[in-house]
CSV table of C-alpha atoms in Angstrom, one decimal:
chain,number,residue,atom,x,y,z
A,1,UNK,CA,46.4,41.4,50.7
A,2,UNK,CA,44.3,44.3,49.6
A,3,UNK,CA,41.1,43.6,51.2
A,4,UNK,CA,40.0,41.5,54.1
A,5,UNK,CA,36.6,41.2,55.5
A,6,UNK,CA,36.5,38.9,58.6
A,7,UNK,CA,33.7,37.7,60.6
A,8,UNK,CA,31.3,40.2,59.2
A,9,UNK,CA,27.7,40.3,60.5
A,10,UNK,CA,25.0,42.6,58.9
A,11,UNK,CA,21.7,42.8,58.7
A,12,UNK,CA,19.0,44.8,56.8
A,13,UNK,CA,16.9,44.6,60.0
A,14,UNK,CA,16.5,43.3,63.3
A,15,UNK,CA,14.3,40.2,61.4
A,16,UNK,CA,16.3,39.5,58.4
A,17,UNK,CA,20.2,38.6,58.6
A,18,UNK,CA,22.2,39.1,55.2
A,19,UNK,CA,26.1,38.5,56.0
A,20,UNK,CA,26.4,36.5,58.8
A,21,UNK,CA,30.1,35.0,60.1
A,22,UNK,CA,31.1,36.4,56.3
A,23,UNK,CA,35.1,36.0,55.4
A,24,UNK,CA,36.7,37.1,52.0
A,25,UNK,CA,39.7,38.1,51.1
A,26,UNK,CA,41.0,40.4,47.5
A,27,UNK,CA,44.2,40.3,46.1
A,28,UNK,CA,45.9,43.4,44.8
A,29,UNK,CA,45.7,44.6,41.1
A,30,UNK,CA,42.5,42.2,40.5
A,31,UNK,CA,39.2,42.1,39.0
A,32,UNK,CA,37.2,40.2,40.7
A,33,UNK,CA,32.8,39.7,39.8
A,34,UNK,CA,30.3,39.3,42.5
A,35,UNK,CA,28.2,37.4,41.4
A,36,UNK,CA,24.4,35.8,42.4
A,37,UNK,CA,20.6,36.0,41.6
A,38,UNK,CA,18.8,39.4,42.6
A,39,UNK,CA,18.8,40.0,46.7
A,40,UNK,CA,22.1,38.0,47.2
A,41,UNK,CA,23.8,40.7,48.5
A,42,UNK,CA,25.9,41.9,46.2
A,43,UNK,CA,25.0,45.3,45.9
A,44,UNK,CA,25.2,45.3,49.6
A,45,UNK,CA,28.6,44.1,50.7
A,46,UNK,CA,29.8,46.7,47.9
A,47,UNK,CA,28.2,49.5,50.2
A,48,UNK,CA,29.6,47.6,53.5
A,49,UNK,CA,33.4,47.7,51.6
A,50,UNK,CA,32.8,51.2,50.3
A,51,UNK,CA,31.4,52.2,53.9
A,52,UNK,CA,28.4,53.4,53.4
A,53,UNK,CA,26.7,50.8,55.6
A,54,UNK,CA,27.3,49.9,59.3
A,55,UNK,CA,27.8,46.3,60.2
A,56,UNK,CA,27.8,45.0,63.5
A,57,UNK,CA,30.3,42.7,63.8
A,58,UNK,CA,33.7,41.7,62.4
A,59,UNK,CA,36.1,43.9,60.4
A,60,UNK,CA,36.9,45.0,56.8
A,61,UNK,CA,40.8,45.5,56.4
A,62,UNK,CA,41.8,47.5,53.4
A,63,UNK,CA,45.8,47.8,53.2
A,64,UNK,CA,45.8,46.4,56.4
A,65,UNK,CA,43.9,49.4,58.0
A,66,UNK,CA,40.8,49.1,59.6
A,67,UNK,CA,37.6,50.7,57.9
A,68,UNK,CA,35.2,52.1,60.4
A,69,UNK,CA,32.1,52.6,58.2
A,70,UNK,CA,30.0,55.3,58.2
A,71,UNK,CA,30.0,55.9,62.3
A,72,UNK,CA,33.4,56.2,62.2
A,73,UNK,CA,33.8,58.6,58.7
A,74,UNK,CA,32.5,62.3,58.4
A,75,UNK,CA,32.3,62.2,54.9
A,76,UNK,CA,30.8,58.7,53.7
A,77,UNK,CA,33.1,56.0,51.6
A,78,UNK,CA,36.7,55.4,51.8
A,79,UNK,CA,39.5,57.9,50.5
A,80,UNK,CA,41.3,55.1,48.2
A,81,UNK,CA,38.3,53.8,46.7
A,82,UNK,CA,35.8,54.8,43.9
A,83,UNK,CA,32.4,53.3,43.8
A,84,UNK,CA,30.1,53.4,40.8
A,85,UNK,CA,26.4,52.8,42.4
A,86,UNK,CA,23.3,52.8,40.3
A,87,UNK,CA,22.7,56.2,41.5
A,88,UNK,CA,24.9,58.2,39.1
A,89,UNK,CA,25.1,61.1,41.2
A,90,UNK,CA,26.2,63.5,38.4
A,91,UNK,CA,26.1,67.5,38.4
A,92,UNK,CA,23.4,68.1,36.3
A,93,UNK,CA,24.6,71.9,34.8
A,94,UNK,CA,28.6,70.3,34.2
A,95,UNK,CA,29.4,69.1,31.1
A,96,UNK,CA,30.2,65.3,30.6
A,97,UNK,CA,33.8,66.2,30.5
A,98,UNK,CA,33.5,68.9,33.7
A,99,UNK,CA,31.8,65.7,34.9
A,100,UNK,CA,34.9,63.4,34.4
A,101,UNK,CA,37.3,66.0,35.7
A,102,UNK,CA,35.2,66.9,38.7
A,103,UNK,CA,37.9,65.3,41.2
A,104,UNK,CA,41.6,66.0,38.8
A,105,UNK,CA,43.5,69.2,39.8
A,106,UNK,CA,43.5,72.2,37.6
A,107,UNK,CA,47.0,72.9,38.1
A,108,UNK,CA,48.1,71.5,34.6
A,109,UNK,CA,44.9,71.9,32.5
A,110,UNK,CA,46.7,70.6,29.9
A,111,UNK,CA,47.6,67.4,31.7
A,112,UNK,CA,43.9,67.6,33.0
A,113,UNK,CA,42.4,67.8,29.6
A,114,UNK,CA,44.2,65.0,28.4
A,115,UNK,CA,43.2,62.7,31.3
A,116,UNK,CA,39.4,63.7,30.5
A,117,UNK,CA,40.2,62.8,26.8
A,118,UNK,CA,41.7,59.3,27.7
A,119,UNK,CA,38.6,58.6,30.1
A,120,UNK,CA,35.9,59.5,27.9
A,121,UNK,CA,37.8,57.4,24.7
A,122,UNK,CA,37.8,54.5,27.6
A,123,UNK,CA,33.9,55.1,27.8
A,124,UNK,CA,33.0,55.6,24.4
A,125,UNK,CA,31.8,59.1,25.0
A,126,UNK,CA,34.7,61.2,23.2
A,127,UNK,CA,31.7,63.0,20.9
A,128,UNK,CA,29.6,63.9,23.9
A,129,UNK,CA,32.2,66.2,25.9
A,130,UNK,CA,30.3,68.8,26.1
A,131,UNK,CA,26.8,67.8,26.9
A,132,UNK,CA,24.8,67.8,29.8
A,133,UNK,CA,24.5,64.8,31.0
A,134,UNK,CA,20.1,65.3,31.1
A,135,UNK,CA,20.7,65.0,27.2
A,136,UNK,CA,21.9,61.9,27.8
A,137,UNK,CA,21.0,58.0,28.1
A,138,UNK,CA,21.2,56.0,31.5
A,139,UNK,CA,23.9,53.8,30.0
A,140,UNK,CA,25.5,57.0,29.1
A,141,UNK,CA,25.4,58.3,32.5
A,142,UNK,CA,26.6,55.3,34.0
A,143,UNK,CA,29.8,55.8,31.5
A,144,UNK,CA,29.9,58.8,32.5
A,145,UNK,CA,30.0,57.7,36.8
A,146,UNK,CA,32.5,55.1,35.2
A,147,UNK,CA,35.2,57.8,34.1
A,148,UNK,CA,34.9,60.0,36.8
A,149,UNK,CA,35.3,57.3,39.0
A,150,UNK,CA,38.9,56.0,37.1
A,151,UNK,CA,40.0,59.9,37.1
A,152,UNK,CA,41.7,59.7,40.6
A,153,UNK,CA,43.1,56.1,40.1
A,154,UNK,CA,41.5,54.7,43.0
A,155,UNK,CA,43.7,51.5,44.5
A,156,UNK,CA,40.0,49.7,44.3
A,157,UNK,CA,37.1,50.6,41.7
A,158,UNK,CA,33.8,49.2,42.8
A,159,UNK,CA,31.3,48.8,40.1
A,160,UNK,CA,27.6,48.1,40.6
A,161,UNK,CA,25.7,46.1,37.6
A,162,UNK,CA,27.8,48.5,35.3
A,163,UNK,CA,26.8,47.2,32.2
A,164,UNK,CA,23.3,47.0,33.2
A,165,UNK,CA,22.0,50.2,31.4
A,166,UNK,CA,23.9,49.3,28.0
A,167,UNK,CA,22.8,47.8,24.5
A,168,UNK,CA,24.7,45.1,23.3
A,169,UNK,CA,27.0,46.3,21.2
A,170,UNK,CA,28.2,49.4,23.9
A,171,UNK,CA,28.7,46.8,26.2
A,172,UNK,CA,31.4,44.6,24.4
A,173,UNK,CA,33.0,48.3,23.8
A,174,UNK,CA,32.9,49.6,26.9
A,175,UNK,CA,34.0,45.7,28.8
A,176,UNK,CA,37.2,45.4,26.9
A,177,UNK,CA,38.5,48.8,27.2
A,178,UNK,CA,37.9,49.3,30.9
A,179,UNK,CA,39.7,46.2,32.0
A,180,UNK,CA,42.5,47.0,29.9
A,181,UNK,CA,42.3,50.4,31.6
A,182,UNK,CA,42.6,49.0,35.1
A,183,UNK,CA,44.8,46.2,34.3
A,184,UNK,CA,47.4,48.7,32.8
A,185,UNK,CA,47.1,51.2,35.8
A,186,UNK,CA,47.4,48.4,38.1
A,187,UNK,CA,43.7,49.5,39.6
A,188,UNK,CA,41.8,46.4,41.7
A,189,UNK,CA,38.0,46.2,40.5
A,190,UNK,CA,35.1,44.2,42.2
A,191,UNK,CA,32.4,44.3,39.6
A,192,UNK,CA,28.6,43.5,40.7
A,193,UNK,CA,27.3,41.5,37.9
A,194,UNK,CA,24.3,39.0,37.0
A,195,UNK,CA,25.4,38.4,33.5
A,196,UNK,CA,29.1,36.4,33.9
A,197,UNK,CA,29.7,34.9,30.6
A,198,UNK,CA,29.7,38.3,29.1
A,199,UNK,CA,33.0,38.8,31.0
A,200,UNK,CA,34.5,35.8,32.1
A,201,UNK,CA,37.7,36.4,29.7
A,202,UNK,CA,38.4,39.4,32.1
A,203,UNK,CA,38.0,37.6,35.6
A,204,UNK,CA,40.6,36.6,38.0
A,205,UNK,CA,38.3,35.2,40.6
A,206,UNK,CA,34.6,35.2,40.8
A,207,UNK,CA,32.5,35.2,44.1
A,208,UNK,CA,29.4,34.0,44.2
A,209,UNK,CA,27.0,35.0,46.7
A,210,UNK,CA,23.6,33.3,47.7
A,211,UNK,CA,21.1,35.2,50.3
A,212,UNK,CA,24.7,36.4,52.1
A,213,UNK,CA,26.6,33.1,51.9
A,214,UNK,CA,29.6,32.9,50.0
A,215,UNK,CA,28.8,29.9,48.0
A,216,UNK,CA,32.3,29.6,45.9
A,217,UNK,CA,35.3,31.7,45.3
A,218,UNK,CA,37.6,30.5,42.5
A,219,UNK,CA,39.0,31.7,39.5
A,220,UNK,CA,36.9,32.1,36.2
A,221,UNK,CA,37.9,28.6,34.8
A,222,UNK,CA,37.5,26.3,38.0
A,223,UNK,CA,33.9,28.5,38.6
A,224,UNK,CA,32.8,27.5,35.5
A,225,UNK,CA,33.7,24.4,34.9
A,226,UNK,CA,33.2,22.9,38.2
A,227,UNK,CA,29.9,24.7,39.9
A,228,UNK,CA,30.1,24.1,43.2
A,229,UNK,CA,26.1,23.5,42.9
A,230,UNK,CA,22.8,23.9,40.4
A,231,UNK,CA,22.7,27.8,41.9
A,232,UNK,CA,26.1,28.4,40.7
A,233,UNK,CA,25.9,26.4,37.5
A,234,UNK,CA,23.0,28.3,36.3
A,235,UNK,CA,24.7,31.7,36.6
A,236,UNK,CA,26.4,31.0,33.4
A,237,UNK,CA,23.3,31.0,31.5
A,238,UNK,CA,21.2,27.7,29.7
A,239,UNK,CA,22.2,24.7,31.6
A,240,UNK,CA,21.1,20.9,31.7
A,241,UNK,CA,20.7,19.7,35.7
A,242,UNK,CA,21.0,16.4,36.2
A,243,UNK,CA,19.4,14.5,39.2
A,244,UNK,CA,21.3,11.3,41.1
A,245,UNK,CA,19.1,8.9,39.0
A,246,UNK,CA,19.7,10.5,35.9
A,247,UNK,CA,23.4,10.6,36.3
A,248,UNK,CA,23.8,6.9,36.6
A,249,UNK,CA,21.4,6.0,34.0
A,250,UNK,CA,23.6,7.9,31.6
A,251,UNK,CA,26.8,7.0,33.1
A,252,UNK,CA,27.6,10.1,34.2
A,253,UNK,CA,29.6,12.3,36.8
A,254,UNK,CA,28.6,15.9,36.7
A,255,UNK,CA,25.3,17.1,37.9
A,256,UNK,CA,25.5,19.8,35.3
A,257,UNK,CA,26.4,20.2,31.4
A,258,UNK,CA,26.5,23.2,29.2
A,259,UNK,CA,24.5,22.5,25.7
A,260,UNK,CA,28.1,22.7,23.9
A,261,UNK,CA,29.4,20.0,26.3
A,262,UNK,CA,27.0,17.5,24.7
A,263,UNK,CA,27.7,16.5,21.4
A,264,UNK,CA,26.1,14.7,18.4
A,265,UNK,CA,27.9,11.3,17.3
A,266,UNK,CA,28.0,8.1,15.5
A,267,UNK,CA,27.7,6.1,19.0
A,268,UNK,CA,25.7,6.9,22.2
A,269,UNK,CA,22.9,7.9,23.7
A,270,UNK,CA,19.4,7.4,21.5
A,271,UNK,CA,17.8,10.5,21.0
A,272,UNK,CA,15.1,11.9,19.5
A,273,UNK,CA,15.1,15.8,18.0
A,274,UNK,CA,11.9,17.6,19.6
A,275,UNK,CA,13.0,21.3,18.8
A,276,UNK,CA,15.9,22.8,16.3
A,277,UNK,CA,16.6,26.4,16.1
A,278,UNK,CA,18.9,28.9,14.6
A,279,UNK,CA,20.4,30.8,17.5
A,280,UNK,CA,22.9,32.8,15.4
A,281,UNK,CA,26.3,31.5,15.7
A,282,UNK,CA,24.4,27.8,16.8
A,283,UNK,CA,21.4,25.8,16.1
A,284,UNK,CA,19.6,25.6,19.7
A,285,UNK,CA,18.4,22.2,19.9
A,286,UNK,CA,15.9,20.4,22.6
A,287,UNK,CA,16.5,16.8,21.8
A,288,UNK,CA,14.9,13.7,24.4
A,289,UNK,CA,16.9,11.3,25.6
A,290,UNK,CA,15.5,8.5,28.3
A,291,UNK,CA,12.7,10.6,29.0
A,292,UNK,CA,14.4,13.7,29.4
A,293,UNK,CA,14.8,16.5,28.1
A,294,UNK,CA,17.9,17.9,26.7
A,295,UNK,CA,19.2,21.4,25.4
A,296,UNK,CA,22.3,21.0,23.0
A,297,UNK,CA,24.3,23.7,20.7
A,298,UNK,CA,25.4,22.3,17.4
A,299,UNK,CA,26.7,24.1,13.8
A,300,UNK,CA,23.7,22.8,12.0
A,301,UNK,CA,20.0,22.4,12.1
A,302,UNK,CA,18.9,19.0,13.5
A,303,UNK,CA,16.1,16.3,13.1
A,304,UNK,CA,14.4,13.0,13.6
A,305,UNK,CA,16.8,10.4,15.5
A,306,UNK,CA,20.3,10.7,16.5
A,307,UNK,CA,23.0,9.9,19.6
A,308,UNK,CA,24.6,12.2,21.8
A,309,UNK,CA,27.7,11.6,23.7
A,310,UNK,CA,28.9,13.8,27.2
């Protein structure tokens, strides 16, 4: 096992407890989201791991040594990890590719030179080598971090929000080439995140945290498909909750279904069509059915009365 954290207790202060009696354990060559609403602790136990935090009780194990934290290390974080905080913490009068090669030896510059080539292509920043990084965006910083970061091959990359600062279409650039990057250099990656459907396909396990409780921890598929709760079903974006009452008039199991999951057919459910709108690649529909009301995805545009089936 890679990582262990046993028993940890932490807290922000004296009157408010985080982690509390908090177990988890990381498998080797994974990537792994943290994931929860704002203030869950996510960006916290990324700091405890990284040791930039004291705890006060239990242990973090990494490669089956014991990490001391801060009180124990003169120079804060841990040698075989990288993290990638919101704080970029670049040099400001270093190029971006100076930047990226802050931490690889100059012994072969040409080996060097390549490496810096390779991260920026990873990062999408192969055109900006050789600008400061003031002249550049925050997502571009962040890419920037990122790189630098994957220079030294750390055994474990920890990534806060790292898509945060990026428009749309960087993002599904940036997403698919760094987990190919990791996955081919074998590098274990916890990734801080509050939008998980933008990389589920990438996911071997997904943690999900709620005001320091670990609330599930499964792989992508199981996660999504079977929320442990509303909290966790809700992370994956638009969701119809279903109460106890609600369930059994509609002769149903789940307390939660996606608006894909509910489909238009020839027998069912009576509905009625309150809203239909083009969504893109889907028509997003709010349709009533027994009272309530109910968000479905279809291919087309939708209206008056129909059924639905789960």
């Amino acid at each position: 096992m890679l990582l262990e954290i046993n028993n940890l207790h932490f807290s922000h202060t004296k009157e408010k407890t985080l982690f509390q009696n908090f177990n988890l354990k990381l498998g080797e060559g994974k990537t792994i989201a943290l994931a929860g609403e704002s203030g869950c602790g996510k960006s916290t136990l990324l700091s405890l791991i990284y040791g930039l935090l004291n705890w006060e009780e239990g242990e973090i194990t990494f490669e089956g040594k014991k990490l001391m934290g801060p009180k124990g290390n003169l120079v804060p974080g841990e040698a075989e990890m990288k993290f990638v905080a919101q704080n970029f913490d670049l040099m400001p009068y270093a190029t971006v590719a100076e930047n990226v090669g802050k931490f690889i030896s100059n012994i072969n510059f040409a080996k060097k030179k390549e490496t810096v080539n390779e991260l920026l292509d990873v990062v999408g920043l192969s055109e900006f080598a050789n600008v400061l990084p003031k002249n550049l965006s925050g997502g571009q910083q962040q890419r920037v971090a990122i790189a630098r970061a994957l220079s030294v091959l750390p055994k474990l990359l920890l990534l806060d929000e790292p898509f945060s600062h990026l428009d749309f279409a960087r993002k599904i650039e940036l997403r698919e080439k760094l987990f190919r990057y990791v996955k081919d250099k074998n590098i274990s990656l916890i990734i801080s995140t509050h939008e998980l459907q933008d990389i589920i396909p990438w996911l071997d396990q997904i943690v999900i945290l709620e005001n320091g409780r670990l609330i599930q921890n499964d792989n992508a598929e199981e996660t999504y498909k079977t929320p442990y709760n509303i909290y966790v079903a809700k992370l994956f974006g638009e969701v119809n909750i279903f109460s106890e009452t609600e369930k059994s008039e509609f002769g149903i199991s789940n307390f939660a279904y996606y608006p894909h999951q509910i489909k238009v057919a020839d027998h069912g459910f009576d509905a009625e069509v309150s809203e239909s709108r083009f969504a893109g690649n889907h028509y997003w529909n709010k349709i009533i059915s027994k009272g309530k009301e109910i968000i479905i995805h279809t291919d087309k545009v939708l209206e008056g009365s129909l059924k639905i089936t789960f």
